[in-house]
C-alpha cells in the first residue's frame, strides 16, 4: 500500500483532492472501454453500409473492366485515380467518422469532458531514468502486460478457430465468381469481428473495474494529508479558534456597553440577567439589549447598577426571557403582562422619586 512519511493512505479522497487531480488531468478512464465502443460502432456502421459498400465496389470494378478496355496505361490515368479516391472515401470516411465520434464520446463520458491545461505543461520528472525504471515494474505496467497478453491470446484463438472451420470453404473460393467470393469473405470477417467484440467487451469490463479501483486507491490520503488540506482550505484550527474567541469577546463588550440604555434588568439572582428597553415610539414591545448567564449575568448586573438602571429579581421571568428572547428582538407576546407590571412599577417608583426631589 502506498505510504507517505510512514503513514498509510487509509482516508477517502476529499472533494478538493479530486478537483485538484482533475485539474492536473488525472481522471478515471478505461482505454479498453473506448476501444470496444469504437470497434462496435464501426462494425455496426459497416453492417448498415454494406449494401452501399457493395454497390460502390461493384460499380468501381465494372467501370474499370469496361472503361479501360484492356488498355493497361489507363490504370494510371488521372480520371481513374480520381474515381478510385472517391470510391474509397465513400466506403471508408463514414467508418472513420464513426470511430472518431465514438472515441470522443466514450472518452468524454468517462472523464466528463475534462480539459486540463496543466497536463499540457512539460514535466521534466518524466525524463528521470530512475523514475522510468520504477514505472516499468509498477503494478499498473504488470496489469497492462497481462491484459495485452490476454488480448493476443484471444485473437490467436479466434483466428485459429476461424481458419480451422473455414479453411476448406476458403480453398473452394477459387471456383467462385469474384462477387460471391467477396461476399463470403466479408461474412467471415464480420463473424470474426463479432467474436472479437464479445471477447474484448469482457476484457474491457474487468479493465473498467480495475482502473476504477486503482484510481480511487491512488487518490486516497494519509491522515496527515487530510489535516494539512483542512489547514489550507479552512485555516489553522487554533488560529480560527482564537479569532472566534476575540470576535465573541468584542461582541460581548458591545453588548455590555448597551446596558446603560436599558430601562430595567431582570435577574435570577446571579444565574441569569436580561436587560430590557421599551420605547413605544420605536417598537411595539420591550426589546432585549443584553442577556447573559453566570459570569456574564453578573457583568450585566454590575454595569446596570453602575449606571443607575433598575435591577429587579424575578427568577421565573428571568429564565423565560433568557430562554425565549434573542438580542435586539422584541420579547414574545406571552411575556408582555409580566414585563409590563415591572415597567409600570419602575415608572411609578421613579415618578415618586421625582416628586420628593
Tab-separated table of C-alpha atoms in Angstrom:
chain	number	residue	atom	x	y	z
A	1	UNK	CA	0.000	0.000	0.000
A	2	UNK	CA	1.231	3.466	-0.864
A	3	UNK	CA	2.772	5.332	2.015
A	4	UNK	CA	3.888	8.839	2.732
A	5	UNK	CA	6.039	9.849	5.684
A	6	UNK	CA	5.439	6.437	7.189
A	7	UNK	CA	1.664	6.829	7.122
A	8	UNK	CA	-0.669	4.590	5.176
A	9	UNK	CA	-3.176	6.111	2.795
A	10	UNK	CA	-6.341	4.976	4.525
A	11	UNK	CA	-8.569	8.056	4.171
A	12	UNK	CA	-11.031	8.552	1.340
A	13	UNK	CA	-10.144	11.424	-1.041
A	14	UNK	CA	-11.769	14.760	-0.315
A	15	UNK	CA	-13.584	16.899	-2.854
A	16	UNK	CA	-10.571	19.189	-3.146
A	17	UNK	CA	-8.289	16.212	-3.724
A	18	UNK	CA	-10.495	15.043	-6.601
A	19	UNK	CA	-10.770	18.565	-8.020
A	20	UNK	CA	-7.001	19.084	-7.942
A	21	UNK	CA	-6.488	15.722	-9.644
A	22	UNK	CA	-8.882	16.695	-12.455
A	23	UNK	CA	-7.041	19.999	-12.922
A	24	UNK	CA	-3.821	18.035	-13.386
A	25	UNK	CA	-5.513	15.795	-15.944
A	26	UNK	CA	-5.599	12.841	-13.575
A	27	UNK	CA	-9.037	11.452	-14.377
A	28	UNK	CA	-10.537	7.991	-14.324
A	29	UNK	CA	-10.856	6.259	-17.676
A	30	UNK	CA	-10.528	2.852	-19.264
A	31	UNK	CA	-8.971	2.896	-22.728
A	32	UNK	CA	-10.349	-0.562	-23.405
A	33	UNK	CA	-13.901	0.735	-22.969
A	34	UNK	CA	-13.224	3.393	-25.620
A	35	UNK	CA	-11.645	0.806	-27.907
A	36	UNK	CA	-14.620	-1.550	-27.638
A	37	UNK	CA	-17.053	1.335	-28.181
A	38	UNK	CA	-15.247	2.349	-31.381
A	39	UNK	CA	-14.972	-1.252	-32.569
A	40	UNK	CA	-18.664	-1.948	-32.025
A	41	UNK	CA	-19.660	1.366	-33.595
A	42	UNK	CA	-17.552	0.819	-36.703
A	43	UNK	CA	-18.829	-2.750	-37.004
A	44	UNK	CA	-22.482	-1.690	-36.784
A	45	UNK	CA	-21.908	1.148	-39.253
A	46	UNK	CA	-20.181	-1.245	-41.648
A	47	UNK	CA	-23.125	-3.671	-41.449
A	48	UNK	CA	-25.519	-0.799	-42.066
A	49	UNK	CA	-23.441	0.449	-45.013
A	50	UNK	CA	-22.880	-2.986	-46.522
A	51	UNK	CA	-25.333	-2.507	-49.429
A	52	UNK	CA	-23.764	0.872	-50.158
A	53	UNK	CA	-20.228	-0.527	-49.939
A	54	UNK	CA	-21.152	-3.484	-52.129
A	55	UNK	CA	-22.745	-1.217	-54.746
A	56	UNK	CA	-19.781	1.167	-54.724
A	57	UNK	CA	-17.190	-1.589	-55.113
A	58	UNK	CA	-19.221	-3.357	-57.774
A	59	UNK	CA	-19.676	-0.152	-59.750
A	60	UNK	CA	-15.994	0.640	-59.429
A	61	UNK	CA	-14.916	-2.805	-60.686
A	62	UNK	CA	-17.404	-2.735	-63.557
A	63	UNK	CA	-16.196	0.729	-64.583
A	64	UNK	CA	-12.568	-0.467	-64.580
A	65	UNK	CA	-13.333	-3.586	-66.602
A	66	UNK	CA	-15.459	-1.800	-69.165
A	67	UNK	CA	-13.779	1.600	-69.072
A	68	UNK	CA	-10.146	0.885	-69.722
A	69	UNK	CA	-10.934	-1.617	-72.458
A	70	UNK	CA	-7.806	-3.665	-71.902
A	71	UNK	CA	-5.550	-0.620	-72.074
A	72	UNK	CA	-3.174	-1.065	-69.140
A	73	UNK	CA	-1.949	2.520	-69.464
A	74	UNK	CA	-5.391	3.740	-68.416
A	75	UNK	CA	-4.778	2.338	-64.922
A	76	UNK	CA	-2.586	5.367	-64.201
A	77	UNK	CA	-4.873	7.956	-65.758
A	78	UNK	CA	-5.963	10.932	-63.570
A	79	UNK	CA	-9.603	10.067	-64.146
A	80	UNK	CA	-9.174	6.553	-62.767
A	81	UNK	CA	-7.206	7.817	-59.774
A	82	UNK	CA	-9.954	10.351	-59.005
A	83	UNK	CA	-12.670	7.714	-59.189
A	84	UNK	CA	-10.576	5.373	-57.016
A	85	UNK	CA	-10.135	8.013	-54.310
A	86	UNK	CA	-13.834	8.965	-54.395
A	87	UNK	CA	-14.951	5.334	-54.170
A	88	UNK	CA	-12.554	4.702	-51.296
A	89	UNK	CA	-13.770	7.767	-49.391
A	90	UNK	CA	-17.399	6.734	-49.851
A	91	UNK	CA	-16.648	3.435	-48.143
A	92	UNK	CA	-14.080	4.445	-45.528
A	93	UNK	CA	-14.905	8.026	-44.500
A	94	UNK	CA	-18.186	7.198	-42.673
A	95	UNK	CA	-16.380	4.458	-40.746
A	96	UNK	CA	-13.555	6.807	-39.767
A	97	UNK	CA	-16.008	9.498	-38.649
A	98	UNK	CA	-17.902	6.912	-36.593
A	99	UNK	CA	-14.692	5.817	-34.876
A	100	UNK	CA	-13.673	9.422	-34.119
A	101	UNK	CA	-17.090	10.442	-32.766
A	102	UNK	CA	-17.454	7.342	-30.587
A	103	UNK	CA	-13.888	7.710	-29.343
A	104	UNK	CA	-14.570	11.288	-28.245
A	105	UNK	CA	-17.932	10.402	-26.677
A	106	UNK	CA	-16.648	7.358	-24.793
A	107	UNK	CA	-13.649	9.308	-23.523
A	108	UNK	CA	-15.837	12.258	-22.532
A	109	UNK	CA	-18.390	10.032	-20.810
A	110	UNK	CA	-15.674	8.664	-18.539
A	111	UNK	CA	-13.803	11.928	-17.920
A	112	UNK	CA	-16.842	14.249	-18.078
A	113	UNK	CA	-15.050	16.040	-20.928
A	114	UNK	CA	-12.361	17.249	-18.564
A	115	UNK	CA	-9.928	19.730	-20.113
A	116	UNK	CA	-6.706	20.040	-18.115
A	117	UNK	CA	-4.203	22.587	-19.386
A	118	UNK	CA	-1.778	21.610	-16.625
A	119	UNK	CA	-1.386	18.236	-18.302
A	120	UNK	CA	-0.002	20.013	-21.402
A	121	UNK	CA	2.848	21.578	-19.458
A	122	UNK	CA	6.220	19.797	-19.789
A	123	UNK	CA	7.250	17.698	-16.817
A	124	UNK	CA	10.975	17.137	-16.512
A	125	UNK	CA	10.353	14.468	-13.890
A	126	UNK	CA	9.280	12.184	-16.730
A	127	UNK	CA	12.850	12.326	-18.051
A	128	UNK	CA	14.217	10.883	-14.821
A	129	UNK	CA	15.594	7.413	-15.731
A	130	UNK	CA	15.213	6.110	-12.179
A	131	UNK	CA	11.529	7.014	-12.172
A	132	UNK	CA	11.143	5.392	-15.584
A	133	UNK	CA	12.712	2.145	-14.379
A	134	UNK	CA	10.449	2.091	-11.315
A	135	UNK	CA	7.399	2.579	-13.524
A	136	UNK	CA	8.403	-0.400	-15.656
A	137	UNK	CA	7.925	-2.690	-12.662
A	138	UNK	CA	4.853	-0.974	-11.229
A	139	UNK	CA	1.593	-2.835	-10.694
A	140	UNK	CA	-0.031	-0.802	-13.465
A	141	UNK	CA	2.546	-1.915	-16.042
A	142	UNK	CA	2.233	-5.529	-14.955
A	143	UNK	CA	-1.546	-5.387	-15.322
A	144	UNK	CA	-1.214	-3.769	-18.763
A	145	UNK	CA	1.187	-6.514	-19.840
A	146	UNK	CA	-1.156	-9.269	-18.642
A	147	UNK	CA	-4.102	-7.567	-20.321
A	148	UNK	CA	-2.264	-7.339	-23.659
A	149	UNK	CA	-1.231	-10.990	-23.405
A	150	UNK	CA	-4.867	-11.942	-22.818
A	151	UNK	CA	-5.945	-9.927	-25.871
A	152	UNK	CA	-3.313	-11.515	-28.085
A	153	UNK	CA	-4.240	-14.979	-26.837
A	154	UNK	CA	-7.918	-14.341	-27.545
A	155	UNK	CA	-7.163	-13.060	-31.048
A	156	UNK	CA	-4.972	-16.048	-31.857
A	157	UNK	CA	-7.591	-18.453	-30.509
A	158	UNK	CA	-10.345	-16.821	-32.569
A	159	UNK	CA	-8.221	-16.802	-35.726
A	160	UNK	CA	-7.283	-20.445	-35.223
A	161	UNK	CA	-10.902	-21.389	-34.705
A	162	UNK	CA	-11.910	-19.434	-37.821
A	163	UNK	CA	-9.271	-20.974	-40.059
A	164	UNK	CA	-9.932	-24.433	-38.677
A	165	UNK	CA	-13.598	-24.250	-39.576
A	166	UNK	CA	-13.402	-22.278	-42.836
A	167	UNK	CA	-10.156	-23.440	-44.414
A	168	UNK	CA	-11.944	-25.763	-46.854
A	169	UNK	CA	-14.593	-23.216	-47.980
A	170	UNK	CA	-11.838	-20.622	-48.447
A	171	UNK	CA	-9.917	-23.022	-50.686
A	172	UNK	CA	-13.036	-23.584	-52.791
A	173	UNK	CA	-13.450	-19.848	-53.363
A	174	UNK	CA	-11.141	-20.226	-56.346
A	175	UNK	CA	-14.040	-21.740	-58.274
A	176	UNK	CA	-16.500	-18.957	-57.255
A	177	UNK	CA	-17.098	-15.726	-59.131
A	178	UNK	CA	-15.396	-12.675	-57.583
A	179	UNK	CA	-18.574	-11.160	-56.142
A	180	UNK	CA	-19.637	-14.351	-54.360
A	181	UNK	CA	-16.103	-14.804	-53.036
A	182	UNK	CA	-16.080	-11.230	-51.725
A	183	UNK	CA	-19.479	-11.700	-50.071
A	184	UNK	CA	-18.324	-14.911	-48.397
A	185	UNK	CA	-15.096	-13.330	-47.169
A	186	UNK	CA	-16.994	-10.306	-45.860
A	187	UNK	CA	-19.398	-12.519	-43.947
A	188	UNK	CA	-16.481	-14.458	-42.471
A	189	UNK	CA	-14.779	-11.237	-41.398
A	190	UNK	CA	-17.987	-9.966	-39.785
A	191	UNK	CA	-18.370	-13.164	-37.774
A	192	UNK	CA	-14.770	-12.811	-36.613
A	193	UNK	CA	-15.319	-9.175	-35.620
A	194	UNK	CA	-18.429	-10.115	-33.609
A	195	UNK	CA	-16.451	-12.679	-31.622
A	196	UNK	CA	-13.587	-10.211	-31.116
A	197	UNK	CA	-16.023	-7.582	-29.845
A	198	UNK	CA	-17.566	-10.042	-27.403
A	199	UNK	CA	-14.155	-11.120	-26.095
A	200	UNK	CA	-12.851	-7.558	-25.816
A	201	UNK	CA	-16.049	-6.435	-24.075
A	202	UNK	CA	-15.340	-8.897	-21.272
A	203	UNK	CA	-11.750	-7.638	-21.043
A	204	UNK	CA	-12.966	-4.019	-21.054
A	205	UNK	CA	-15.436	-4.740	-18.244
A	206	UNK	CA	-12.727	-6.063	-15.941
A	207	UNK	CA	-10.356	-3.291	-17.032
A	208	UNK	CA	-13.035	-0.725	-16.115
A	209	UNK	CA	-13.340	-2.208	-12.630
A	210	UNK	CA	-9.568	-2.338	-12.185
A	211	UNK	CA	-8.995	1.216	-13.431
A	212	UNK	CA	-11.710	2.465	-11.080
A	213	UNK	CA	-10.141	0.664	-8.119
A	214	UNK	CA	-6.642	1.888	-8.981
A	215	UNK	CA	-7.831	5.480	-9.437
A	216	UNK	CA	-9.548	5.522	-6.040
A	217	UNK	CA	-6.516	3.870	-4.421
A	218	UNK	CA	-4.128	6.469	-5.830
A	219	UNK	CA	-6.344	9.324	-4.631
A	220	UNK	CA	-6.514	8.059	-1.051
A	221	UNK	CA	-4.900	10.259	1.578
A	222	UNK	CA	-2.996	9.852	4.802
A	223	UNK	CA	-4.427	11.306	7.983
A	224	UNK	CA	-1.723	13.980	7.908
A	225	UNK	CA	-2.641	14.953	4.342
A	226	UNK	CA	-6.267	15.398	5.401
A	227	UNK	CA	-5.171	17.645	8.273
A	228	UNK	CA	-2.846	19.667	6.037
A	229	UNK	CA	-5.561	20.135	3.440
A	230	UNK	CA	-8.009	21.268	6.089
A	231	UNK	CA	-5.496	23.856	7.280
A	232	UNK	CA	-5.016	25.112	3.720
A	233	UNK	CA	-8.706	25.381	2.915
A	234	UNK	CA	-10.228	26.249	6.287
A	235	UNK	CA	-7.223	27.792	8.024
A	236	UNK	CA	-5.357	26.669	11.119
A	237	UNK	CA	-7.943	25.469	13.689
A	238	UNK	CA	-6.021	27.099	16.550
A	239	UNK	CA	-5.889	30.468	14.795
A	240	UNK	CA	-9.544	30.232	13.792
A	241	UNK	CA	-10.476	29.379	17.380
A	242	UNK	CA	-8.508	32.366	18.659
A	243	UNK	CA	-10.224	34.644	16.136
A	244	UNK	CA	-13.637	33.329	17.163
A	245	UNK	CA	-12.821	33.977	20.828
A	246	UNK	CA	-11.741	37.545	20.054
A	247	UNK	CA	-14.876	38.141	17.996
A	248	UNK	CA	-17.026	36.740	20.795
A	249	UNK	CA	-15.308	38.981	23.364
A	250	UNK	CA	-15.806	42.027	21.158
A	251	UNK	CA	-19.493	41.177	20.714
A	252	UNK	CA	-19.912	40.788	24.486
A	253	UNK	CA	-18.164	44.108	25.102
A	254	UNK	CA	-20.502	45.855	22.677
A	255	UNK	CA	-23.465	44.236	24.410
A	256	UNK	CA	-22.290	45.386	27.873
A	257	UNK	CA	-21.834	48.914	26.503
A	258	UNK	CA	-25.545	48.983	25.634
A	259	UNK	CA	-26.694	48.124	29.174
A	260	UNK	CA	-26.836	51.824	30.253
A	261	UNK	CA	-29.556	52.339	27.619
A	262	UNK	CA	-31.856	49.777	29.298
A	263	UNK	CA	-34.927	50.602	31.384
A	264	UNK	CA	-34.731	47.534	33.594
A	265	UNK	CA	-32.621	44.430	34.241
A	266	UNK	CA	-34.430	41.234	35.235
A	267	UNK	CA	-32.198	38.845	37.186
A	268	UNK	CA	-32.286	35.391	38.806
A	269	UNK	CA	-30.392	36.362	41.140
A	270	UNK	CA	-26.912	35.513	39.741
A	271	UNK	CA	-27.539	32.848	37.086
A	272	UNK	CA	-29.486	34.894	34.520
A	273	UNK	CA	-29.789	38.573	33.671
A	274	UNK	CA	-31.729	40.237	30.831
A	275	UNK	CA	-31.609	43.975	30.073
A	276	UNK	CA	-34.801	45.398	28.507
A	277	UNK	CA	-35.612	48.717	26.890
A	278	UNK	CA	-39.056	49.935	25.930
A	279	UNK	CA	-39.627	52.909	23.627
A	280	UNK	CA	-43.282	53.000	22.475
A	281	UNK	CA	-42.354	55.384	19.661
A	282	UNK	CA	-39.930	52.892	18.103
A	283	UNK	CA	-41.263	49.421	18.964
A	284	UNK	CA	-44.470	47.748	19.995
A	285	UNK	CA	-42.894	45.782	22.844
A	286	UNK	CA	-39.759	45.847	25.034
A	287	UNK	CA	-36.524	44.946	23.256
A	288	UNK	CA	-33.693	42.812	24.641
A	289	UNK	CA	-30.469	44.859	24.727
A	290	UNK	CA	-28.331	42.314	26.590
A	291	UNK	CA	-28.619	38.916	28.194
A	292	UNK	CA	-26.221	36.568	29.897
A	293	UNK	CA	-25.701	33.628	32.186
A	294	UNK	CA	-23.474	33.174	35.248
A	295	UNK	CA	-20.372	35.411	34.903
A	296	UNK	CA	-21.857	37.399	32.028
A	297	UNK	CA	-25.052	37.911	34.035
A	298	UNK	CA	-23.015	39.415	36.873
A	299	UNK	CA	-21.278	41.770	34.427
A	300	UNK	CA	-24.650	42.939	33.091
A	301	UNK	CA	-25.972	43.498	36.622
A	302	UNK	CA	-22.814	45.380	37.610
A	303	UNK	CA	-22.973	47.614	34.534
A	304	UNK	CA	-26.637	48.335	35.246
A	305	UNK	CA	-26.048	49.225	38.905
A	306	UNK	CA	-23.132	51.494	37.996
A	307	UNK	CA	-25.392	53.415	35.621
A	308	UNK	CA	-28.441	53.564	37.872
A	309	UNK	CA	-30.538	51.038	35.967
A	310	UNK	CA	-33.285	49.348	37.975
A	311	UNK	CA	-32.459	45.698	38.730
A	312	UNK	CA	-35.485	43.507	39.503
A	313	UNK	CA	-35.162	39.955	40.825
A	314	UNK	CA	-37.750	37.658	39.250
A	315	UNK	CA	-36.492	34.116	38.797
A	316	UNK	CA	-39.243	32.650	36.554
A	317	UNK	CA	-39.337	35.721	34.314
A	318	UNK	CA	-35.546	35.934	34.068
A	319	UNK	CA	-35.327	32.300	32.983
A	320	UNK	CA	-38.182	32.724	30.492
A	321	UNK	CA	-36.670	35.873	28.968
A	322	UNK	CA	-33.229	34.284	28.660
A	323	UNK	CA	-34.590	31.115	27.049
A	324	UNK	CA	-37.087	32.633	24.609
A	325	UNK	CA	-35.646	36.021	23.608
A	326	UNK	CA	-32.988	36.972	21.060
A	327	UNK	CA	-30.796	40.063	21.188
A	328	UNK	CA	-32.257	43.186	19.570
A	329	UNK	CA	-35.623	41.438	19.217
A	330	UNK	CA	-38.944	42.156	20.888
A	331	UNK	CA	-39.993	39.898	23.751
A	332	UNK	CA	-42.677	37.261	22.923
A	333	UNK	CA	-46.326	38.143	23.454
A	334	UNK	CA	-46.777	35.643	26.297
A	335	UNK	CA	-44.366	37.701	28.440
A	336	UNK	CA	-45.974	41.094	27.811
A	337	UNK	CA	-48.013	41.024	31.039
A	338	UNK	CA	-45.181	40.154	33.404
A	339	UNK	CA	-42.780	42.665	31.854
A	340	UNK	CA	-45.451	45.368	31.768
A	341	UNK	CA	-46.006	45.029	35.514
A	342	UNK	CA	-42.297	45.542	36.121
A	343	UNK	CA	-42.119	48.570	33.840
A	344	UNK	CA	-45.164	50.135	35.497
A	345	UNK	CA	-43.634	49.532	38.908
A	346	UNK	CA	-40.379	51.175	37.824
A	347	UNK	CA	-42.202	54.102	36.264
A	348	UNK	CA	-44.204	54.738	39.439
A	349	UNK	CA	-41.115	54.425	41.620
A	350	UNK	CA	-39.140	56.862	39.508
A	351	UNK	CA	-42.134	59.221	39.398
A	352	UNK	CA	-42.327	59.211	43.216
A	353	UNK	CA	-38.625	59.959	43.463
A	354	UNK	CA	-39.062	62.946	41.167
A	355	UNK	CA	-41.890	64.270	43.382
A	356	UNK	CA	-39.754	64.175	46.572
A	357	UNK	CA	-36.811	65.930	44.967
